[in-house]
Coordinates of C-alpha atoms in Angstrom, one line a residue:
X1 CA -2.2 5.2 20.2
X2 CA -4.6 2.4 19.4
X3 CA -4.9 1.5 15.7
X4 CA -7.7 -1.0 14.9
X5 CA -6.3 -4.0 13.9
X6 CA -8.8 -6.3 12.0
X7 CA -6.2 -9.5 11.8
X8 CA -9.1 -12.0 13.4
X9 CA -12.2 -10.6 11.4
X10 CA -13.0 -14.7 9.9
X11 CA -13.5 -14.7 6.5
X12 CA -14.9 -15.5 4.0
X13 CA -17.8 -12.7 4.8
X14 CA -21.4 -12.2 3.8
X15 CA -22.1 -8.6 3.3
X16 CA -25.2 -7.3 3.8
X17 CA -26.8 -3.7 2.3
X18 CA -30.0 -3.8 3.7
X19 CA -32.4 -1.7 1.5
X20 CA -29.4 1.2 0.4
X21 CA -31.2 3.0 -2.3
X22 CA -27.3 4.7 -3.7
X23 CA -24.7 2.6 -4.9
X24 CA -22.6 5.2 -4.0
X25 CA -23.5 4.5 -0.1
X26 CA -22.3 1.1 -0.3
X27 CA -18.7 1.7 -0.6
X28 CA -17.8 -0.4 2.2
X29 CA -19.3 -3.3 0.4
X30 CA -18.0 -2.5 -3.1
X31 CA -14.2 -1.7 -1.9
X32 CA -14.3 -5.2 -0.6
X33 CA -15.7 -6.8 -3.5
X34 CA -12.6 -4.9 -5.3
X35 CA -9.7 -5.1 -3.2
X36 CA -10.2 -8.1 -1.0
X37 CA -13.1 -10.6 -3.6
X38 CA -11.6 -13.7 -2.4
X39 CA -12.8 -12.9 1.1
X40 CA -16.6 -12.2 -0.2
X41 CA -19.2 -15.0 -0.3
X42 CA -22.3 -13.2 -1.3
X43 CA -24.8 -10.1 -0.9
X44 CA -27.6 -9.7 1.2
X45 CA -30.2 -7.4 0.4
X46 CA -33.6 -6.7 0.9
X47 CA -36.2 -6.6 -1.3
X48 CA -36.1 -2.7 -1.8
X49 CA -32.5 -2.7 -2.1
X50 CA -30.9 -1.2 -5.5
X51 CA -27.3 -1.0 -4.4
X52 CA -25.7 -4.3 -6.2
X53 CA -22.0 -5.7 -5.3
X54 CA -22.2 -7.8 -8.3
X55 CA -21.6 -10.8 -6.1
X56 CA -24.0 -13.7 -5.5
X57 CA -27.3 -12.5 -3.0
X58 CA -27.9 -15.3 -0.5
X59 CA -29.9 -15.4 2.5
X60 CA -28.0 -15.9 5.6
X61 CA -29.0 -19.5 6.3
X62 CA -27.7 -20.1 2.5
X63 CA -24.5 -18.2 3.7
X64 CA -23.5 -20.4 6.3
X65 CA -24.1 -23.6 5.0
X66 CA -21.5 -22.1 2.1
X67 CA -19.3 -21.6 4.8
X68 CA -19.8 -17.7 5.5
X69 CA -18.3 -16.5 9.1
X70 CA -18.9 -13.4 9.2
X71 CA -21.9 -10.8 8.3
X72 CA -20.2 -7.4 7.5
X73 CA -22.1 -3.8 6.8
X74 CA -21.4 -2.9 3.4
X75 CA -23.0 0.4 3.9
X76 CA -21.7 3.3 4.8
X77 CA -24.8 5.7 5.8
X78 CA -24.7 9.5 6.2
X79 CA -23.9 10.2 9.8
X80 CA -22.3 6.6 9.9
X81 CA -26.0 5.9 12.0
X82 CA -27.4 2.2 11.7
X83 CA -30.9 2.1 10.3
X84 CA -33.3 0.5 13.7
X85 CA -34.7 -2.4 11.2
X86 CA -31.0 -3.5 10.8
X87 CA -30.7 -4.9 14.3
X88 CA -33.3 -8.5 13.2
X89 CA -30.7 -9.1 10.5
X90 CA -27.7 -9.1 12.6
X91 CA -29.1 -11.0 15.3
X92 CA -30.4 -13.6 12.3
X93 CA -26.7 -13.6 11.7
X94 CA -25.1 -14.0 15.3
X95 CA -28.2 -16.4 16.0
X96 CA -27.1 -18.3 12.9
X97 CA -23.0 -18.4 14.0
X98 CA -22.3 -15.7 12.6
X99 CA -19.3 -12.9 13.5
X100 CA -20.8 -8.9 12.4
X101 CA -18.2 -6.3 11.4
X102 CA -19.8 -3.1 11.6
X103 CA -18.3 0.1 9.9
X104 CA -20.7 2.8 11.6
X105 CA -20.4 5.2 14.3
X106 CA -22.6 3.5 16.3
X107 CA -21.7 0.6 18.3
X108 CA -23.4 -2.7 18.3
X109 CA -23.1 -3.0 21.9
X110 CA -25.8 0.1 21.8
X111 CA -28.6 -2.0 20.7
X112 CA -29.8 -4.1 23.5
X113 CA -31.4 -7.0 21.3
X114 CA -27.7 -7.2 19.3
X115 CA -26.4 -7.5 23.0
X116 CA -28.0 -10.1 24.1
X117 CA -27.6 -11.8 20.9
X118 CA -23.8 -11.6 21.5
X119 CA -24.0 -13.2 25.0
X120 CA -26.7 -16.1 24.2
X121 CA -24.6 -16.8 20.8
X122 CA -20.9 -16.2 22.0
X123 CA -20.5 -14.6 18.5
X124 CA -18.2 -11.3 18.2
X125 CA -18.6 -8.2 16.9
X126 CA -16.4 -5.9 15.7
X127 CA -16.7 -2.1 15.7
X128 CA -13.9 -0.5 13.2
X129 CA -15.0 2.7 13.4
X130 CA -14.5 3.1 17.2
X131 CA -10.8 3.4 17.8
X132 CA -9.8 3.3 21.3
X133 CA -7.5 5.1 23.4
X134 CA -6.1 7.9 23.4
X135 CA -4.7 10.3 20.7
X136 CA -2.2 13.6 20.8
X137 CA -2.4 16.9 19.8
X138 CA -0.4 17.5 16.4
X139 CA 3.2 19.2 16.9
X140 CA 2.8 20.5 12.9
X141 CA 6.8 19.7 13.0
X142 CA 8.8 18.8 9.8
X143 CA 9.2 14.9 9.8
X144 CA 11.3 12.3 7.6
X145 CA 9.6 10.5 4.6
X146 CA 7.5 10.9 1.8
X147 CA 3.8 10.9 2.5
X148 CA 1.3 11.2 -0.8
X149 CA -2.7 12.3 -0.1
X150 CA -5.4 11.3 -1.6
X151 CA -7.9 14.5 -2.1
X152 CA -11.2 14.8 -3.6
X153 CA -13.5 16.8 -5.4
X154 CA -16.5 15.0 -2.9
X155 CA -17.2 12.6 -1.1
X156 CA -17.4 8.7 -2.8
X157 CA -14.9 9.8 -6.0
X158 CA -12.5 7.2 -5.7
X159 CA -10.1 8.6 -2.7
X160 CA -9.4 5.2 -1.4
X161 CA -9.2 3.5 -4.6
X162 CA -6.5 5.8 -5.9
X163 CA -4.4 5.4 -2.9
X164 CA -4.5 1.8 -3.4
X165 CA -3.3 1.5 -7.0
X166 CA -1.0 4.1 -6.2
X167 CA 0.6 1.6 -3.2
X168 CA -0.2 -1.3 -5.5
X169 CA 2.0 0.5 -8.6
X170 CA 4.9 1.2 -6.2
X171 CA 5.4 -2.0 -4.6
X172 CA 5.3 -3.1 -8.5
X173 CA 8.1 -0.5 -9.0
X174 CA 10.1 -1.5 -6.5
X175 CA 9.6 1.3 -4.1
X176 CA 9.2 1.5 -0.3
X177 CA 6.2 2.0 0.4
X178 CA 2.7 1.6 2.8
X179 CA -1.0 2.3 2.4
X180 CA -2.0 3.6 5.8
X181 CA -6.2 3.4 6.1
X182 CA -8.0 6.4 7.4
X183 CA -11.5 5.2 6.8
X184 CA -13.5 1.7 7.8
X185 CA -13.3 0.4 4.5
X186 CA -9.7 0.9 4.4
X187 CA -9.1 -0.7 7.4
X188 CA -11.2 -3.7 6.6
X189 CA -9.5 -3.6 3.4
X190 CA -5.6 -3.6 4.6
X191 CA -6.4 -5.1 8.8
X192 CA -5.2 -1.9 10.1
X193 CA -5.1 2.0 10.4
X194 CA -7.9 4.2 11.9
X195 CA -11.1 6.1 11.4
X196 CA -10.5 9.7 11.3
X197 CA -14.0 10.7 11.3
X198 CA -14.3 9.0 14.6
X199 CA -11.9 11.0 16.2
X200 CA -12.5 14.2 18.5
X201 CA -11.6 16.8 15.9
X202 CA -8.9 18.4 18.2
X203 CA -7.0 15.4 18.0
X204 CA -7.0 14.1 14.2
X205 CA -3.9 15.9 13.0
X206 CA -2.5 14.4 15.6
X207 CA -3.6 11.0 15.1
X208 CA -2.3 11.0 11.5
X209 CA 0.9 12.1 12.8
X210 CA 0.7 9.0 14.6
X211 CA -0.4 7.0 11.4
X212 CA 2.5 8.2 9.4
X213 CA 5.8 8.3 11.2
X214 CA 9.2 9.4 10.2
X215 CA 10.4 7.2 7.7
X216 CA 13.6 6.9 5.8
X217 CA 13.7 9.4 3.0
X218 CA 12.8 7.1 0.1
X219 CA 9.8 5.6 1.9
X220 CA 6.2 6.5 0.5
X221 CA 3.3 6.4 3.0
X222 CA 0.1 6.1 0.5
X223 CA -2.7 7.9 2.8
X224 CA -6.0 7.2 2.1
X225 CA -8.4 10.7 2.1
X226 CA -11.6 11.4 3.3
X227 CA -14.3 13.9 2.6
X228 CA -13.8 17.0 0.8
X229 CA -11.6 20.1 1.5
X230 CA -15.2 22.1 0.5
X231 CA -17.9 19.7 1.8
X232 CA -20.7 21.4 4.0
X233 CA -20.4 18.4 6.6
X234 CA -17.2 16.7 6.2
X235 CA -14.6 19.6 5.3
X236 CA -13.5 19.7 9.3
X237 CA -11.9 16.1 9.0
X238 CA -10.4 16.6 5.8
X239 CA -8.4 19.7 7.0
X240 CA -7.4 18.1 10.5
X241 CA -6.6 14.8 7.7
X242 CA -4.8 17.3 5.9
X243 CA -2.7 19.1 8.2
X244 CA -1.9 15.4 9.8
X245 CA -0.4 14.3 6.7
X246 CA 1.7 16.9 6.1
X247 CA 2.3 15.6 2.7
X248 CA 5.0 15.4 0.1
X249 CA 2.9 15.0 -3.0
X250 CA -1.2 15.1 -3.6
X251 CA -3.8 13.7 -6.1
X252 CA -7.0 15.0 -6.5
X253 CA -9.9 12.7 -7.4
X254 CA -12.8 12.9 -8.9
X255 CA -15.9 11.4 -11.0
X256 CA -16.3 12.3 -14.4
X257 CA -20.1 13.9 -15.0
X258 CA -20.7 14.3 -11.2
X259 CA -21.6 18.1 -10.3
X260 CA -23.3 17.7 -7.5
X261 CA -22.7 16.6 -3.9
X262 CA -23.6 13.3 -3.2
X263 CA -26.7 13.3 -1.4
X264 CA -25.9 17.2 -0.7
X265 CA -27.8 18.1 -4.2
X266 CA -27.8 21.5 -3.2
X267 CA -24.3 21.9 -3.7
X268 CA -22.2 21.4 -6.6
X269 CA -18.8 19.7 -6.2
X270 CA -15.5 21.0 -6.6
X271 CA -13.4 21.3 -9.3
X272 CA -10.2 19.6 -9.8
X273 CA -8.8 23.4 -10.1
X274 CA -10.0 24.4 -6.3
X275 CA -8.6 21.3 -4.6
X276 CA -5.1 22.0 -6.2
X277 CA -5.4 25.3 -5.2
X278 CA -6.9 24.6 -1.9
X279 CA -5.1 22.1 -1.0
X280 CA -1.6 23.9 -1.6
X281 CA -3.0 26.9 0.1
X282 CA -4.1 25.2 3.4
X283 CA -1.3 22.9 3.8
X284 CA 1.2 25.9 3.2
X285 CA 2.6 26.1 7.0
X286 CA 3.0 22.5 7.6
X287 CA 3.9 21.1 4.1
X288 CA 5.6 24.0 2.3
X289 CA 6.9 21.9 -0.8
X290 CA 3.6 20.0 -1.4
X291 CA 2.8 19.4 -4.9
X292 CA 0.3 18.1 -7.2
X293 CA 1.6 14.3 -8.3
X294 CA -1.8 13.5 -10.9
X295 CA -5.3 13.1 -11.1
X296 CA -7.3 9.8 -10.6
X297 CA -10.7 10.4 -12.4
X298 CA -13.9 7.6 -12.5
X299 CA -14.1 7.4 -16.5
X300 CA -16.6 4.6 -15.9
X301 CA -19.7 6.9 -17.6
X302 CA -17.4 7.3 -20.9
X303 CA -16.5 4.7 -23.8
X304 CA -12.6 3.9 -23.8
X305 CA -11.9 6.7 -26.4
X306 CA -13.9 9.4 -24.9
X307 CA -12.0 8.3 -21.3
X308 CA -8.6 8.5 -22.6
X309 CA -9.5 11.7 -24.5
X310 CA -10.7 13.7 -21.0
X311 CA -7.4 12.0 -19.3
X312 CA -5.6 13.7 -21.9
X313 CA -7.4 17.1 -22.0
X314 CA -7.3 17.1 -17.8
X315 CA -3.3 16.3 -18.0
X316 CA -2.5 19.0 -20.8
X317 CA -4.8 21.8 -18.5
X318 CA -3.3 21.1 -15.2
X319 CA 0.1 20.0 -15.7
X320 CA 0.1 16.4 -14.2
X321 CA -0.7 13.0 -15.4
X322 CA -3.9 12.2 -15.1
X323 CA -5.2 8.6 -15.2
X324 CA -8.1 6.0 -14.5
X325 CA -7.2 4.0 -11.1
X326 CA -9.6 1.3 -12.2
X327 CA -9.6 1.2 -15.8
X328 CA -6.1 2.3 -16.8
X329 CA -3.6 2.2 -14.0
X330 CA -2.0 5.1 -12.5
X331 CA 1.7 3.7 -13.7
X332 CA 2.0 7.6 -14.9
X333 CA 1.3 9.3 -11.7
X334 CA 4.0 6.6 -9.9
X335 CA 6.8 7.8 -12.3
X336 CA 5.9 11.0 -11.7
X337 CA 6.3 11.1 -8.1
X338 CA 9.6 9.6 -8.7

């Protein structure tokens, strides 16, 4: 197996969200702007635009002479396709020096005028989502190690976040432990792992058997989820994600308020009750001792009091801690698991 590996992406980066009309959609840009701010120069955005980083918006020629290097899509669009009036930007960028990191399905290489771009220019661009070679079909056999899933309610709930504070809180702890990417933010985030959703869906259970080794018993692999176990277009890669990971231990995330999909508004989300049951029930044959470890919920619609109040009320009715990634730690979940 191939794993992306993102070690020469130059940094510091310029990220650009076109005219995304939902935050939500710019999660590639916002995880950055989290995990990874002292890599992020600016914001681009068009005129239109009402997703907001939060960081400085410069034009590209302002970006460079600040010392930018590379322009990276902060969007991640339904269908991971790139919107056609994209391409002027990104040649702007490789006309202007620039490097382009691209988080989408489709490759940059497709557009002829980013092409040629990249062979007048010399610049590079980098396609995370595409991993290449080959991958195996999953064997569904026991393996060594402890492996902990991030789940979710939808799509855009915090998955990846929660998997990171989880790793982050471990290491803290002293424990043994890795956060292994499964999406492009991720990788861009950590510099390796793969793209799930990029994978032919025979072979993703067997890529994230791949992704997560055998590991000495005390070890922790921190998997970052994707999707939802009940989403009308994504559910397929969760399950394959799922019966990959074979995992010890689960949190289920979710936004406080939401009820609907994400840009599915004819569907209401999940609740934290049906993923813990879910979960347990599809994982049965390949995890048999899975368990719920907590739940990671967005508080960021409520005041401090009314947050810690719903933590409380969510950890009394299901029987886990439940905390706030972001806004509270999840040192509670971490001592649970051990």
């Amino acid at each position: 197996m191939r794993m992306a590996a993102m070690a020469d992406l130059n940094s510091p980066y310029l990220i650009y969200l076109g005219d995304t009309q939902i935050q939500e959609l710019a999660k590639t840009g916002l995880g950055l702007v989290y995990w990874r701010p002292e890599r992020c120069l600016g914001q681009l955005r068009e005129e239109s635009c009402v997703a907001d980083l939060g960081i400085p918006d410069m034009s590209i020629a302002k970006a460079v002479a600040a010392g930018a290097r590379t322009l990276v899509l902060g969007t991640a669009f339904i269908g991971g396709q790139m919107p056609p009036e994209w391409i002027d930007r990104i040649v702007e960028a490789l006309e202007a020096g620039m490097d382009v990191a691209s988080g989408l399905h489709t490759p940059l290489s497709s557009f002829p005028a980013i092409a040629k771009a990249v062979r007048t220019t010399g610049g590079t661009t980098h396609d995370v989502r595409l991993a290449k070679g080959t991958f195996p079909v999953a064997s569904g056999l026991p393996r060594s190690g402890q492996r902990l899933l991030a789940l979710g309610t939808d799509c855009a709930v915090g998955k990846k976040y929660a998997a990171l504070a989880i790793h982050r809180e471990m290491v803290a702890q002293g424990m043994d432990a890795t956060f292994r990417a499964t999406g492009q933010t991720g990788v861009l985030i950590d510099g390796k792992g793969i793209c799930v959703d990029a994978i032919v869906s025979d072979f993703i259970s067997g890529a994230v058997e791949q992704l997560t080794p055998a590991a000495e018993a005390t070890h922790w692999d921190v998997i970052e989820g994707q999707g939802a176990l009940i989403h009308p277009a994504y559910a397929g890669v969760s399950l394959g994600l799922l019966h990959g990971a074979q995992p010890t231990a689960f949190v289920v995330c979710h936004e406080d308020g939401r009820e609907e999909l994400s840009a599915f508004h004819s569907h209401k989300t999940a609740s934290i009750a049906e993923i813990i049951d879910l979960t347990v029930l599809l994982s049965r044959r390949v995890a048999p001792e899975i368990r719920c470890g907590g739940i990671c919920l967005n508080t960021s619609k409520l005041n401090e009091t009314d947050a810690r109040d719903r933590l409380a009320d969510l950890s009394v009715e299901h029987g886990v801690p439940a905390c706030d990634p972001v806004r509270f730690g999840v040192s509670e979940i971490v001592s649970n698991l051990r």
